[in-house]
N, CA and C atoms as an extended XYZ file, in Angstrom:
609
Properties=species:S:1:pos:R:3:atomname:S:1:resname:S:1:resid:I:1 pbc="F F F"
N       153.644      168.996       83.895 N   UNK     1
C       153.363      169.733       85.118 CA  UNK     1
C       154.658      169.911       85.900 C   UNK     1
N       154.974      171.097       86.247 N   UNK     2
C       156.201      171.365       86.978 CA  UNK     2
C       156.071      170.969       88.436 C   UNK     2
N       157.180      170.302       88.949 N   UNK     3
C       157.205      169.904       90.358 CA  UNK     3
C       157.890      171.019       91.137 C   UNK     3
N       157.194      171.458       92.168 N   UNK     4
C       157.736      172.541       92.982 CA  UNK     4
C       158.832      172.010       93.905 C   UNK     4
N       159.959      172.672       93.965 N   UNK     5
C       161.048      172.301       94.878 CA  UNK     5
C       161.056      173.247       96.064 C   UNK     5
N       161.234      172.645       97.229 N   UNK     6
C       161.178      173.433       98.466 CA  UNK     6
C       162.601      173.666       98.981 C   UNK     6
N       163.027      174.880       99.153 N   UNK     7
C       164.363      175.231       99.648 CA  UNK     7
C       164.370      175.237      101.170 C   UNK     7
N       165.593      175.131      101.744 N   UNK     8
C       165.740      175.211      103.193 CA  UNK     8
C       165.469      176.634      103.652 C   UNK     8
N       164.811      176.717      104.749 N   UNK     9
C       164.593      178.038      105.331 CA  UNK     9
C       165.839      178.460      106.105 C   UNK     9
N       165.922      179.716      106.432 N   UNK    10
C       167.060      180.245      107.171 CA  UNK    10
C       167.173      179.594      108.543 C   UNK    10
N       166.043      179.374      109.178 N   UNK    11
C       166.061      178.747      110.515 CA  UNK    11
C       166.620      177.337      110.437 C   UNK    11
N       166.212      176.575      109.397 N   UNK    12
C       166.710      175.208      109.242 CA  UNK    12
C       168.233      175.194      109.008 C   UNK    12
N       168.697      176.143      108.217 N   UNK    13
C       170.138      176.229      107.976 CA  UNK    13
C       170.876      176.552      109.265 C   UNK    13
N       170.367      177.478      110.058 N   UNK    14
C       171.003      177.846      111.316 CA  UNK    14
C       171.012      176.675      112.299 C   UNK    14
N       169.896      175.944      112.347 N   UNK    15
C       169.832      174.778      113.231 CA  UNK    15
C       170.847      173.721      112.802 C   UNK    15
N       170.944      173.496      111.487 N   UNK    16
C       171.898      172.506      110.979 CA  UNK    16
C       173.330      172.920      111.316 C   UNK    16
N       173.638      174.209      111.151 N   UNK    17
C       174.973      174.689      111.483 CA  UNK    17
C       175.268      174.551      112.968 C   UNK    17
N       174.257      174.825      113.799 N   UNK    18
C       174.450      174.699      115.244 CA  UNK    18
C       174.715      173.250      115.633 C   UNK    18
N       173.949      172.324      115.058 N   UNK    19
C       174.146      170.896      115.354 CA  UNK    19
C       175.529      170.445      114.883 C   UNK    19
N       175.898      170.909      113.683 N   UNK    20
C       177.225      170.545      113.160 CA  UNK    20
C       178.339      171.085      114.053 C   UNK    20
N       178.154      172.326      114.533 N   UNK    21
C       179.158      172.923      115.409 CA  UNK    21
C       179.302      172.157      116.716 C   UNK    21
N       178.155      171.766      117.290 N   UNK    22
C       178.192      171.002      118.544 CA  UNK    22
C       178.879      169.659      118.333 C   UNK    22
N       178.535      168.952      117.252 N   UNK    23
C       179.160      167.659      116.966 CA  UNK    23
C       180.652      167.809      116.714 C   UNK    23
N       181.028      168.902      116.055 N   UNK    24
C       182.446      169.136      115.800 CA  UNK    24
C       183.209      169.361      117.097 C   UNK    24
N       182.629      170.145      118.001 N   UNK    25
C       183.282      170.389      119.289 CA  UNK    25
C       183.415      169.109      120.092 C   UNK    25
N       182.361      168.283      120.076 N   UNK    26
C       182.432      167.015      120.792 CA  UNK    26
C       183.510      166.108      120.206 C   UNK    26
N       183.564      166.072      118.868 N   UNK    27
C       184.575      165.236      118.215 CA  UNK    27
C       185.979      165.745      118.518 C   UNK    27
N       186.165      167.063      118.504 N   UNK    28
C       187.477      167.642      118.794 CA  UNK    28
C       187.891      167.357      120.235 C   UNK    28
N       186.923      167.494      121.160 N   UNK    29
C       187.224      167.223      122.565 CA  UNK    29
C       187.590      165.756      122.770 C   UNK    29
N       186.871      164.873      122.099 N   UNK    30
C       187.165      163.437      122.215 CA  UNK    30
C       188.537      163.114      121.643 C   UNK    30
N       188.854      163.717      120.487 N   UNK    31
C       190.164      163.492      119.878 CA  UNK    31
C       191.277      164.019      120.775 C   UNK    31
N       191.067      165.214      121.336 N   UNK    32
C       192.079      165.782      122.221 CA  UNK    32
C       192.300      164.927      123.456 C   UNK    32
N       191.196      164.428      124.032 N   UNK    33
C       191.310      163.562      125.204 CA  UNK    33
C       192.028      162.268      124.859 C   UNK    33
N       191.733      161.706      123.681 N   UNK    34
C       192.388      160.468      123.253 CA  UNK    34
C       193.884      160.662      123.076 C   UNK    34
N       194.255      161.775      122.425 N   UNK    35
C       195.674      162.051      122.225 CA  UNK    35
C       196.383      162.311      123.548 C   UNK    35
N       195.705      163.022      124.457 N   UNK    36
C       196.298      163.294      125.762 CA  UNK    36
C       196.506      162.003      126.546 C   UNK    36
N       195.506      161.106      126.494 N   UNK    37
C       195.635      159.822      127.179 CA  UNK    37
C       196.754      158.982      126.566 C   UNK    37
N       196.878      159.049      125.232 N   UNK    38
C       197.938      158.294      124.560 CA  UNK    38
C       199.306      158.801      124.985 C   UNK    38
N       199.467      160.133      125.069 N   UNK    39
C       200.737      160.710      125.512 CA  UNK    39
C       201.031      160.320      126.962 C   UNK    39
N       199.987      160.337      127.807 N   UNK    40
C       200.168      159.974      129.211 CA  UNK    40
C       200.608      158.517      129.336 C   UNK    40
N       199.944      157.637      128.583 N   UNK    41
C       200.292      156.219      128.645 CA  UNK    41
C       201.706      155.966      128.122 C   UNK    41
N       202.088      156.705      127.069 N   UNK    42
C       203.444      156.556      126.538 CA  UNK    42
C       204.482      156.991      127.570 C   UNK    42
N       204.242      158.149      128.197 N   UNK    43
C       205.156      158.628      129.236 CA  UNK    43
C       205.203      157.653      130.407 C   UNK    43
N       204.042      157.118      130.753 N   UNK    44
C       203.962      156.171      131.862 CA  UNK    44
C       204.747      154.902      131.556 C   UNK    44
N       204.617      154.392      130.338 N   UNK    45
C       205.337      153.189      129.946 CA  UNK    45
C       206.847      153.441      129.921 C   UNK    45
N       207.241      154.605      129.409 N   UNK    46
C       208.668      154.944      129.387 CA  UNK    46
C       209.221      155.019      130.808 C   UNK    46
N       208.443      155.588      131.717 N   UNK    47
C       208.870      155.697      133.119 CA  UNK    47
C       209.021      154.313      133.747 C   UNK    47
N       208.035      153.464      133.547 N   UNK    48
C       208.088      152.116      134.116 CA  UNK    48
C       209.256      151.316      133.544 C   UNK    48
N       209.521      151.477      132.263 N   UNK    49
C       210.655      150.770      131.659 CA  UNK    49
C       211.977      151.254      132.233 C   UNK    49
N       212.085      152.556      132.492 N   UNK    50
C       213.308      153.098      133.091 CA  UNK    50
C       213.492      152.571      134.515 C   UNK    50
N       212.395      152.487      135.268 N   UNK    51
C       212.463      151.950      136.627 CA  UNK    51
C       212.898      150.484      136.596 C   UNK    51
N       212.298      149.718      135.703 N   UNK    52
C       212.655      148.306      135.584 CA  UNK    52
C       214.112      148.144      135.173 C   UNK    52
N       214.582      149.009      134.297 N   UNK    53
C       215.979      148.942      133.854 CA  UNK    53
C       216.925      149.220      135.018 C   UNK    53
N       216.617      150.260      135.804 N   UNK    54
C       217.462      150.590      136.950 CA  UNK    54
C       217.485      149.446      137.958 C   UNK    54
N       216.327      148.880      138.256 N   UNK    55
C       216.254      147.761      139.188 CA  UNK    55
C       216.986      146.535      138.638 C   UNK    55
N       216.918      146.334      137.349 N   UNK    56
C       217.607      145.187      136.743 CA  UNK    56
C       219.119      145.323      136.883 C   UNK    56
N       219.644      146.522      136.665 N   UNK    57
C       221.078      146.741      136.846 CA  UNK    57
C       221.486      146.479      138.300 C   UNK    57
N       220.743      147.064      139.238 N   UNK    58
C       221.055      146.889      140.648 CA  UNK    58
C       220.984      145.420      141.051 C   UNK    58
N       219.921      144.750      140.618 N   UNK    59
C       219.724      143.344      140.975 CA  UNK    59
C       220.837      142.474      140.413 C   UNK    59
N       221.155      142.655      139.144 N   UNK    60
C       222.190      141.824      138.501 CA  UNK    60
C       223.552      142.038      139.149 C   UNK    60
N       223.916      143.296      139.391 N   UNK    61
C       225.221      143.574      139.988 CA  UNK    61
C       225.334      142.964      141.386 C   UNK    61
N       224.277      143.081      142.188 N   UNK    62
C       224.329      142.558      143.554 CA  UNK    62
C       224.328      141.033      143.575 C   UNK    62
N       223.517      140.417      142.733 N   UNK    63
C       223.439      138.953      142.732 CA  UNK    63
C       224.708      138.315      142.177 C   UNK    63
N       225.482      139.068      141.401 N   UNK    64
C       226.736      138.555      140.872 CA  UNK    64
C       227.945      139.108      141.632 C   UNK    64
N       227.708      139.640      142.827 N   UNK    65
C       228.812      140.240      143.578 CA  UNK    65
C       229.890      139.205      143.871 C   UNK    65
N       231.133      139.664      143.856 N   UNK    66
C       232.289      138.790      144.060 CA  UNK    66
C       233.076      139.262      145.279 C   UNK    66
N       233.695      138.325      146.020 N   UNK    67
C       234.474      138.699      147.215 CA  UNK    67
C       235.857      139.221      146.856 C   UNK    67
N       235.894      140.231      146.013 N   UNK    68
C       237.164      140.777      145.515 CA  UNK    68
C       237.285      142.251      145.917 C   UNK    68
N       238.058      142.541      146.990 N   UNK    69
C       238.294      143.945      147.337 CA  UNK    69
C       239.192      144.607      146.291 C   UNK    69
N       239.249      145.924      146.300 N   UNK    70
C       240.076      146.653      145.334 CA  UNK    70
C       240.988      147.622      146.078 C   UNK    70
N       242.133      147.907      145.472 N   UNK    71
C       243.039      148.889      146.045 CA  UNK    71
C       242.479      150.294      145.873 C   UNK    71
N       242.783      151.140      146.815 N   UNK    72
C       242.380      152.547      146.704 CA  UNK    72
C       243.177      153.222      145.607 C   UNK    72
N       242.737      154.419      145.217 N   UNK    73
C       243.402      155.133      144.132 CA  UNK    73
C       244.876      155.395      144.422 C   UNK    73
N       245.226      155.595      145.679 N   UNK    74
C       246.622      155.847      146.047 CA  UNK    74
C       247.405      154.553      146.246 C   UNK    74
N       246.710      153.428      146.287 N   UNK    75
C       247.381      152.150      146.431 CA  UNK    75
C       247.867      151.843      147.827 C   UNK    75
N       247.431      152.626      148.827 N   UNK    76
C       247.926      152.420      150.188 CA  UNK    76
C       246.927      151.701      151.086 C   UNK    76
N       245.772      151.339      150.556 N   UNK    77
C       244.764      150.635      151.344 CA  UNK    77
C       243.815      149.902      150.399 C   UNK    77
N       242.862      149.172      150.996 N   UNK    78
C       241.896      148.423      150.200 CA  UNK    78
C       240.471      148.860      150.540 C   UNK    78
N       239.621      148.815      149.527 N   UNK    79
C       238.194      149.056      149.705 CA  UNK    79
C       237.487      147.706      149.664 C   UNK    79
N       236.570      147.446      150.584 N   UNK    80
C       235.914      146.133      150.631 CA  UNK    80
C       235.250      145.761      149.308 C   UNK    80
N       235.082      144.450      149.120 N   UNK    81
C       234.445      143.949      147.905 CA  UNK    81
C       233.078      144.584      147.712 C   UNK    81
N       232.325      144.716      148.785 N   UNK    82
C       231.047      145.426      148.762 CA  UNK    82
C       231.107      146.470      149.857 C   UNK    82
N       230.877      147.715      149.473 N   UNK    83
C       231.096      148.823      150.401 CA  UNK    83
C       229.953      149.823      150.293 C   UNK    83
N       229.351      150.125      151.434 N   UNK    84
C       228.245      151.085      151.449 CA  UNK    84
C       228.226      151.814      152.788 C   UNK    84
N       228.230      153.134      152.734 N   UNK    85
C       228.100      153.953      153.940 CA  UNK    85
C       227.018      154.997      153.688 C   UNK    85
N       226.620      155.659      154.742 N   UNK    86
C       225.589      156.687      154.614 CA  UNK    86
C       226.172      158.047      154.257 C   UNK    86
N       227.498      158.159      154.241 N   UNK    87
C       228.125      159.459      153.987 CA  UNK    87
C       229.244      159.381      152.950 C   UNK    87
N       229.322      158.280      152.208 N   UNK    88
C       230.383      158.129      151.223 CA  UNK    88
C       230.063      158.815      149.909 C   UNK    88
N       231.009      158.725      148.986 N   UNK    89
C       230.806      159.309      147.661 CA  UNK    89
C       229.719      158.572      146.885 C   UNK    89
N       229.553      157.271      147.166 N   UNK    90
C       228.578      156.455      146.463 CA  UNK    90
C       227.610      155.813      147.453 C   UNK    90
N       226.403      155.562      146.973 N   UNK    91
C       225.435      154.847      147.803 CA  UNK    91
C       225.897      153.415      148.023 C   UNK    91
N       226.516      152.835      147.000 N   UNK    92
C       227.073      151.494      147.106 CA  UNK    92
C       228.173      151.347      146.060 C   UNK    92
N       229.185      150.545      146.401 N   UNK    93
C       230.268      150.240      145.476 CA  UNK    93
C       230.588      148.766      145.649 C   UNK    93
N       230.743      148.033      144.549 N   UNK    94
C       230.952      146.594      144.664 CA  UNK    94
C       231.676      146.042      143.436 C   UNK    94
N       232.221      144.846      143.624 N   UNK    95
C       232.819      144.090      142.530 CA  UNK    95
C       231.847      142.988      142.139 C   UNK    95
N       231.585      142.848      140.856 N   UNK    96
C       230.690      141.772      140.429 CA  UNK    96
C       231.340      140.954      139.323 C   UNK    96
N       230.904      139.718      139.230 N   UNK    97
C       231.394      138.802      138.205 CA  UNK    97
C       230.533      138.922      136.957 C   UNK    97
N       230.911      138.162      135.926 N   UNK    98
C       230.055      138.040      134.754 CA  UNK    98
C       230.151      139.176      133.764 C   UNK    98
N       231.241      139.951      133.777 N   UNK    99
C       231.405      141.023      132.799 CA  UNK    99
C       231.834      140.384      131.475 C   UNK    99
N       230.927      140.338      130.546 N   UNK   100
C       231.191      139.647      129.287 CA  UNK   100
C       232.329      140.316      128.525 C   UNK   100
N       233.085      139.501      127.799 N   UNK   101
C       234.252      139.989      127.061 CA  UNK   101
C       234.266      139.354      125.671 C   UNK   101
N       233.268      139.681      124.834 N   UNK   102
C       233.176      139.031      123.519 CA  UNK   102
C       234.356      139.350      122.603 C   UNK   102
N       235.003      140.494      122.800 N   UNK   103
C       236.136      140.867      121.949 CA  UNK   103
C       237.441      140.232      122.403 C   UNK   103
N       237.428      139.530      123.540 N   UNK   104
C       238.637      138.892      124.028 CA  UNK   104
C       239.717      139.871      124.449 C   UNK   104
N       239.311      140.994      125.024 N   UNK   105
C       240.280      142.004      125.452 CA  UNK   105
C       241.054      141.510      126.675 C   UNK   105
N       242.286      141.981      126.851 N   UNK   106
C       243.083      141.566      128.009 CA  UNK   106
C       242.613      142.264      129.284 C   UNK   106
N       241.523      141.828      129.813 N   UNK   107
C       240.977      142.413      131.040 CA  UNK   107
C       240.248      141.333      131.830 C   UNK   107
N       239.918      141.686      133.064 N   UNK   108
C       239.220      140.751      133.941 CA  UNK   108
C       237.753      140.624      133.533 C   UNK   108
N       237.148      139.492      133.896 N   UNK   109
C       235.704      139.333      133.698 CA  UNK   109
C       234.939      139.848      134.910 C   UNK   109
N       235.658      140.377      135.912 N   UNK   110
C       235.019      141.059      137.039 CA  UNK   110
C       235.052      142.565      136.787 C   UNK   110
N       234.100      143.249      137.364 N   UNK   111
C       233.953      144.688      137.112 CA  UNK   111
C       233.635      145.400      138.412 C   UNK   111
N       234.214      146.568      138.583 N   UNK   112
C       233.916      147.403      139.740 CA  UNK   112
C       232.865      148.420      139.345 C   UNK   112
N       231.776      148.471      140.098 N   UNK   113
C       230.674      149.385      139.790 CA  UNK   113
C       230.294      150.158      141.041 C   UNK   113
N       229.640      151.277      140.835 N   UNK   114
C       229.161      152.091      141.943 CA  UNK   114
C       227.907      152.840      141.492 C   UNK   114
N       227.070      153.189      142.467 N   UNK   115
C       225.826      153.908      142.196 CA  UNK   115
C       225.743      155.128      143.097 C   UNK   115
N       225.228      156.208      142.538 N   UNK   116
C       224.899      157.366      143.350 CA  UNK   116
C       223.882      158.235      142.626 C   UNK   116
N       223.304      159.166      143.373 N   UNK   117
C       222.296      160.079      142.835 CA  UNK   117
C       222.913      161.469      142.735 C   UNK   117
N       222.811      162.051      141.566 N   UNK   118
C       223.288      163.415      141.349 CA  UNK   118
C       222.154      164.229      140.735 C   UNK   118
N       221.740      165.268      141.450 N   UNK   119
C       220.679      166.172      140.992 CA  UNK   119
C       219.433      165.386      140.580 C   UNK   119
N       219.080      164.409      141.391 N   UNK   120
C       217.861      163.648      141.163 CA  UNK   120
C       217.955      162.551      140.125 C   UNK   120
N       219.154      162.288      139.606 N   UNK   121
C       219.346      161.254      138.591 CA  UNK   121
C       220.199      160.126      139.164 C   UNK   121
N       219.728      158.895      139.016 N   UNK   122
C       220.485      157.730      139.460 CA  UNK   122
C       221.522      157.378      138.402 C   UNK   122
N       222.792      157.368      138.808 N   UNK   123
C       223.899      157.107      137.900 CA  UNK   123
C       224.593      155.803      138.282 C   UNK   123
N       225.035      155.078      137.266 N   UNK   124
C       225.846      153.875      137.465 CA  UNK   124
C       227.243      154.138      136.918 C   UNK   124
N       228.254      153.941      137.752 N   UNK   125
C       229.644      154.098      137.359 CA  UNK   125
C       230.268      152.711      137.211 C   UNK   125
N       231.120      152.555      136.219 N   UNK   126
C       231.948      151.348      136.171 CA  UNK   126
C       233.310      151.696      135.596 C   UNK   126
N       234.301      150.915      136.019 N   UNK   127
C       235.687      151.143      135.621 CA  UNK   127
C       236.179      149.934      134.831 C   UNK   127
N       237.090      150.167      133.897 N   UNK   128
C       237.576      149.071      133.065 CA  UNK   128
C       238.673      148.270      133.768 C   UNK   128
N       239.137      148.761      134.928 N   UNK   129
C       240.104      148.024      135.742 CA  UNK   129
C       239.551      147.934      137.159 C   UNK   129
N       239.968      146.911      137.890 N   UNK   130
C       239.514      146.751      139.267 CA  UNK   130
C       240.299      147.659      140.208 C   UNK   130
N       241.630      147.561      140.160 N   UNK   131
C       242.478      148.368      141.032 CA  UNK   131
C       242.851      149.656      140.305 C   UNK   131
N       241.971      150.610      140.388 N   UNK   132
C       242.104      151.834      139.591 CA  UNK   132
C       243.002      152.840      140.286 C   UNK   132
N       243.427      153.796      139.494 N   UNK   133
C       244.148      154.957      140.002 CA  UNK   133
C       243.346      156.197      139.630 C   UNK   133
N       243.873      157.364      140.000 N   UNK   134
C       243.150      158.598      139.686 CA  UNK   134
C       243.099      158.862      138.185 C   UNK   134
N       243.939      158.212      137.429 N   UNK   135
C       243.930      158.408      135.977 CA  UNK   135
C       242.879      157.556      135.271 C   UNK   135
N       242.282      156.613      135.976 N   UNK   136
C       241.253      155.761      135.386 CA  UNK   136
C       239.891      156.416      135.551 C   UNK   136
N       239.397      156.991      134.474 N   UNK   137
C       238.110      157.666      134.523 CA  UNK   137
C       236.971      156.645      134.428 C   UNK   137
N       235.916      156.819      135.216 N   UNK   138
C       234.796      155.876      135.142 CA  UNK   138
C       233.917      156.145      133.923 C   UNK   138
N       233.191      155.145      133.533 N   UNK   139
C       232.157      155.279      132.501 CA  UNK   139
C       230.821      155.414      133.225 C   UNK   139
N       230.094      156.473      132.916 N   UNK   140
C       228.874      156.803      133.661 CA  UNK   140
C       227.652      156.554      132.787 C   UNK   140
N       226.677      155.872      133.357 N   UNK   141
C       225.412      155.591      132.660 CA  UNK   141
C       224.262      156.180      133.458 C   UNK   141
N       223.430      156.992      132.818 N   UNK   142
C       222.233      157.521      133.474 CA  UNK   142
C       221.133      156.463      133.414 C   UNK   142
N       220.685      156.036      134.589 N   UNK   143
C       219.682      154.977      134.647 CA  UNK   143
C       218.260      155.494      134.830 C   UNK   143
N       218.098      156.499      135.693 N   UNK   144
C       216.736      156.916      136.041 CA  UNK   144
C       216.761      158.334      136.583 C   UNK   144
N       215.837      159.167      136.091 N   UNK   145
C       215.746      160.524      136.613 CA  UNK   145
C       214.588      160.641      137.603 C   UNK   145
N       214.487      161.793      138.223 N   UNK   146
C       213.436      162.071      139.204 CA  UNK   146
C       213.458      161.039      140.331 C   UNK   146
N       214.612      160.917      140.995 N   UNK   147
C       214.805      159.967      142.086 CA  UNK   147
C       215.044      160.747      143.383 C   UNK   147
N       214.359      160.338      144.441 N   UNK   148
C       214.559      160.987      145.739 CA  UNK   148
C       215.756      160.412      146.486 C   UNK   148
N       215.835      159.086      146.580 N   UNK   149
C       216.914      158.488      147.358 CA  UNK   149
C       217.084      157.018      146.987 C   UNK   149
N       218.247      156.491      147.344 N   UNK   150
C       218.562      155.078      147.164 CA  UNK   150
C       219.270      154.606      148.424 C   UNK   150
N       218.654      153.635      149.100 N   UNK   151
C       219.237      153.083      150.317 CA  UNK   151
C       219.281      151.569      150.223 C   UNK   151
N       220.068      150.980      151.128 N   UNK   152
C       220.199      149.529      151.175 CA  UNK   152
C       220.117      149.066      152.624 C   UNK   152
N       219.600      147.863      152.786 N   UNK   153
C       219.617      147.206      154.086 CA  UNK   153
C       220.303      145.852      153.901 C   UNK   153
N       221.362      145.631      154.662 N   UNK   154
C       222.184      144.439      154.499 CA  UNK   154
C       221.929      143.461      155.641 C   UNK   154
N       221.853      142.186      155.299 N   UNK   155
C       221.592      141.143      156.287 CA  UNK   155
C       222.772      140.176      156.328 C   UNK   155
N       223.321      139.970      157.524 N   UNK   156
C       224.433      139.024      157.663 CA  UNK   156
C       223.890      137.604      157.813 C   UNK   156
N       224.757      136.590      157.858 N   UNK   157
C       224.275      135.199      157.934 CA  UNK   157
C       223.372      134.905      159.122 C   UNK   157
N       223.499      135.666      160.208 N   UNK   158
C       222.646      135.442      161.374 CA  UNK   158
C       221.298      136.136      161.271 C   UNK   158
N       221.108      136.925      160.215 N   UNK   159
C       219.843      137.622      160.033 CA  UNK   159
C       219.829      139.034      160.565 C   UNK   159
N       220.928      139.463      161.190 N   UNK   160
C       221.002      140.839      161.683 CA  UNK   160
C       221.134      141.802      160.502 C   UNK   160
N       220.474      142.946      160.605 N   UNK   161
C       220.479      143.914      159.505 CA  UNK   161
C       221.305      145.138      159.858 C   UNK   161
N       221.807      145.794      158.818 N   UNK   162
C       222.600      147.005      158.983 CA  UNK   162
C       222.411      147.874      157.746 C   UNK   162
N       222.490      149.177      157.932 N   UNK   163
C       222.369      150.096      156.803 CA  UNK   163
C       223.712      150.409      156.167 C   UNK   163
N       224.783      149.864      156.708 N   UNK   164
C       226.110      150.029      156.110 CA  UNK   164
C       226.746      148.653      155.939 C   UNK   164
N       227.715      148.577      155.039 N   UNK   165
C       228.454      147.327      154.857 CA  UNK   165
C       229.900      147.641      154.470 C   UNK   165
N       230.867      146.951      155.094 N   UNK   166
C       230.712      145.971      156.169 CA  UNK   166
C       230.181      146.633      157.446 C   UNK   166
N       229.453      145.862      158.275 N   UNK   167
C       228.944      146.431      159.532 CA  UNK   167
C       230.086      146.753      160.481 C   UNK   167
N       229.768      147.485      161.523 N   UNK   168
C       230.796      147.931      162.466 CA  UNK   168
C       231.561      146.758      163.069 C   UNK   168
N       230.908      145.642      163.260 N   UNK   169
C       231.560      144.487      163.881 CA  UNK   169
C       232.549      143.809      162.945 C   UNK   169
N       232.498      144.148      161.638 N   UNK   170
C       233.383      143.505      160.675 CA  UNK   170
C       234.316      144.506      159.999 C   UNK   170
N       234.442      145.679      160.568 N   UNK   171
C       235.329      146.681      159.987 CA  UNK   171
C       236.779      146.199      160.079 C   UNK   171
N       237.614      146.638      159.145 N   UNK   172
C       239.008      146.231      159.128 CA  UNK   172
C       239.251      145.157      158.090 C   UNK   172
N       240.413      144.518      158.181 N   UNK   173
C       240.803      143.533      157.179 CA  UNK   173
C       239.857      142.363      157.077 C   UNK   173
N       239.234      141.972      158.198 N   UNK   174
C       238.336      140.822      158.178 CA  UNK   174
C       237.099      141.027      157.341 C   UNK   174
N       236.726      142.263      157.104 N   UNK   175
C       235.499      142.513      156.354 CA  UNK   175
C       235.710      142.839      154.895 C   UNK   175
N       236.943      142.777      154.412 N   UNK   176
C       237.223      143.169      153.035 CA  UNK   176
C       236.529      142.267      152.018 C   UNK   176
N       236.491      140.966      152.302 N   UNK   177
C       235.891      140.021      151.367 CA  UNK   177
C       234.478      139.602      151.749 C   UNK   177
N       234.030      140.018      152.888 N   UNK   178
C       232.728      139.583      153.381 CA  UNK   178
C       231.587      140.192      152.571 C   UNK   178
N       230.643      139.339      152.229 N   UNK   179
C       229.437      139.804      151.539 CA  UNK   179
C       228.218      139.514      152.404 C   UNK   179
N       227.186      140.314      152.291 N   UNK   180
C       225.975      140.049      153.071 CA  UNK   180
C       225.246      138.814      152.542 C   UNK   180
N       224.465      138.211      153.418 N   UNK   181
C       223.647      137.075      152.998 CA  UNK   181
C       222.538      137.543      152.059 C   UNK   181
N       221.989      138.712      152.352 N   UNK   182
C       220.912      139.276      151.531 CA  UNK   182
C       220.993      140.791      151.579 C   UNK   182
N       220.426      141.412      150.563 N   UNK   183
C       220.394      142.876      150.465 CA  UNK   183
C       218.982      143.303      150.075 C   UNK   183
N       218.486      144.315      150.758 N   UNK   184
C       217.208      144.917      150.387 CA  UNK   184
C       217.484      146.273      149.739 C   UNK   184
N       217.007      146.435      148.523 N   UNK   185
C       217.134      147.704      147.800 CA  UNK   185
C       215.908      148.549      148.113 C   UNK   185
N       216.112      149.807      148.469 N   UNK   186
C       215.004      150.736      148.734 CA  UNK   186
C       215.204      151.950      147.834 C   UNK   186
N       214.417      152.012      146.775 N   UNK   187
C       214.488      153.106      145.810 CA  UNK   187
C       213.261      153.984      145.999 C   UNK   187
N       213.480      155.233      146.367 N   UNK   188
C       212.382      156.153      146.663 CA  UNK   188
C       212.166      157.115      145.496 C   UNK   188
N       210.925      157.098      144.956 N   UNK   189
C       210.566      157.944      143.819 CA  UNK   189
C       209.359      158.799      144.188 C   UNK   189
N       209.331      160.062      143.762 N   UNK   190
C       208.203      160.934      144.129 CA  UNK   190
C       206.871      160.482      143.548 C   UNK   190
N       206.897      159.796      142.400 N   UNK   191
C       205.659      159.380      141.761 CA  UNK   191
C       205.275      157.936      142.064 C   UNK   191
N       206.168      157.181      142.705 N   UNK   192
C       205.900      155.777      142.978 CA  UNK   192
C       206.005      155.415      144.459 C   UNK   192
N       206.568      156.305      145.243 N   UNK   193
C       206.816      155.961      146.637 CA  UNK   193
C       208.088      155.133      146.759 C   UNK   193
N       208.145      154.313      147.790 N   UNK   194
C       209.309      153.459      148.025 CA  UNK   194
C       209.139      152.133      147.305 C   UNK   194
N       210.096      151.812      146.433 N   UNK   195
C       210.131      150.516      145.767 CA  UNK   195
C       211.214      149.680      146.427 C   UNK   195
N       210.870      148.484      146.864 N   UNK   196
C       211.824      147.636      147.569 CA  UNK   196
C       211.973      146.298      146.859 C   UNK   196
N       213.165      145.732      146.973 N   UNK   197
C       213.426      144.399      146.426 CA  UNK   197
C       214.468      143.736      147.320 C   UNK   197
N       214.156      142.507      147.743 N   UNK   198
C       215.038      141.743      148.625 CA  UNK   198
C       215.727      140.663      147.813 C   UNK   198
N       217.069      140.641      147.882 N   UNK   199
C       217.854      139.718      147.075 CA  UNK   199
C       218.740      138.848      147.960 C   UNK   199
N       218.877      137.589      147.600 N   UNK   200
C       219.863      136.734      148.249 CA  UNK   200
C       221.181      136.904      147.500 C   UNK   200
N       222.221      137.249      148.242 N   UNK   201
C       223.501      137.577      147.604 CA  UNK   201
C       224.522      136.478      147.787 C   UNK   201
N       224.863      136.146      149.012 N   UNK   202
C       225.885      135.137      149.296 CA  UNK   202
C       225.248      133.959      150.016 C   UNK   202
N       225.487      132.758      149.515 N   UNK   203
C       224.951      131.541      150.140 CA  UNK   203
C       225.752      131.168      151.373 C   UNK   203
């Protein structure tokens, strides 16, 4: 006896195709959202790592600051060991200790560094000599992009604060070696707001 086989009707095929299409769209949308979230998280992590790197450089340089002023490029005056004004070429310029010298090169273990923002990018400058001339070109490192501003607040031993260093009361030869008791870093970013860090510099 022959067994009758029942084929799919056209309506059943259309319904199956419609269900498959809907499931495919849902799966595609979920995959797209997952990939988009993964890209966002990757970008976010890269941004946070760059911020941490910039803060680490600033923190290390300030905490290792040394009371060593440097001669100006013309050699006719001195720049304070730590120098910051609101209208200078750099947001801050300082001498710090602890510059490693694994190759044993004939140079100091102190280093002169400076920070400034150019076209929204935070740059770190350093020179291979302390008392540089115009022929000594700096080495520039890009630390962080998309930066609004970088400011500092300096605290003297009495707790008084100033936005410049040396403060007006210590301008001149007496302030060349003076370091603040503490420094507050204020890094302003459009996506993070103001990031601040307070450091003890000189005991």
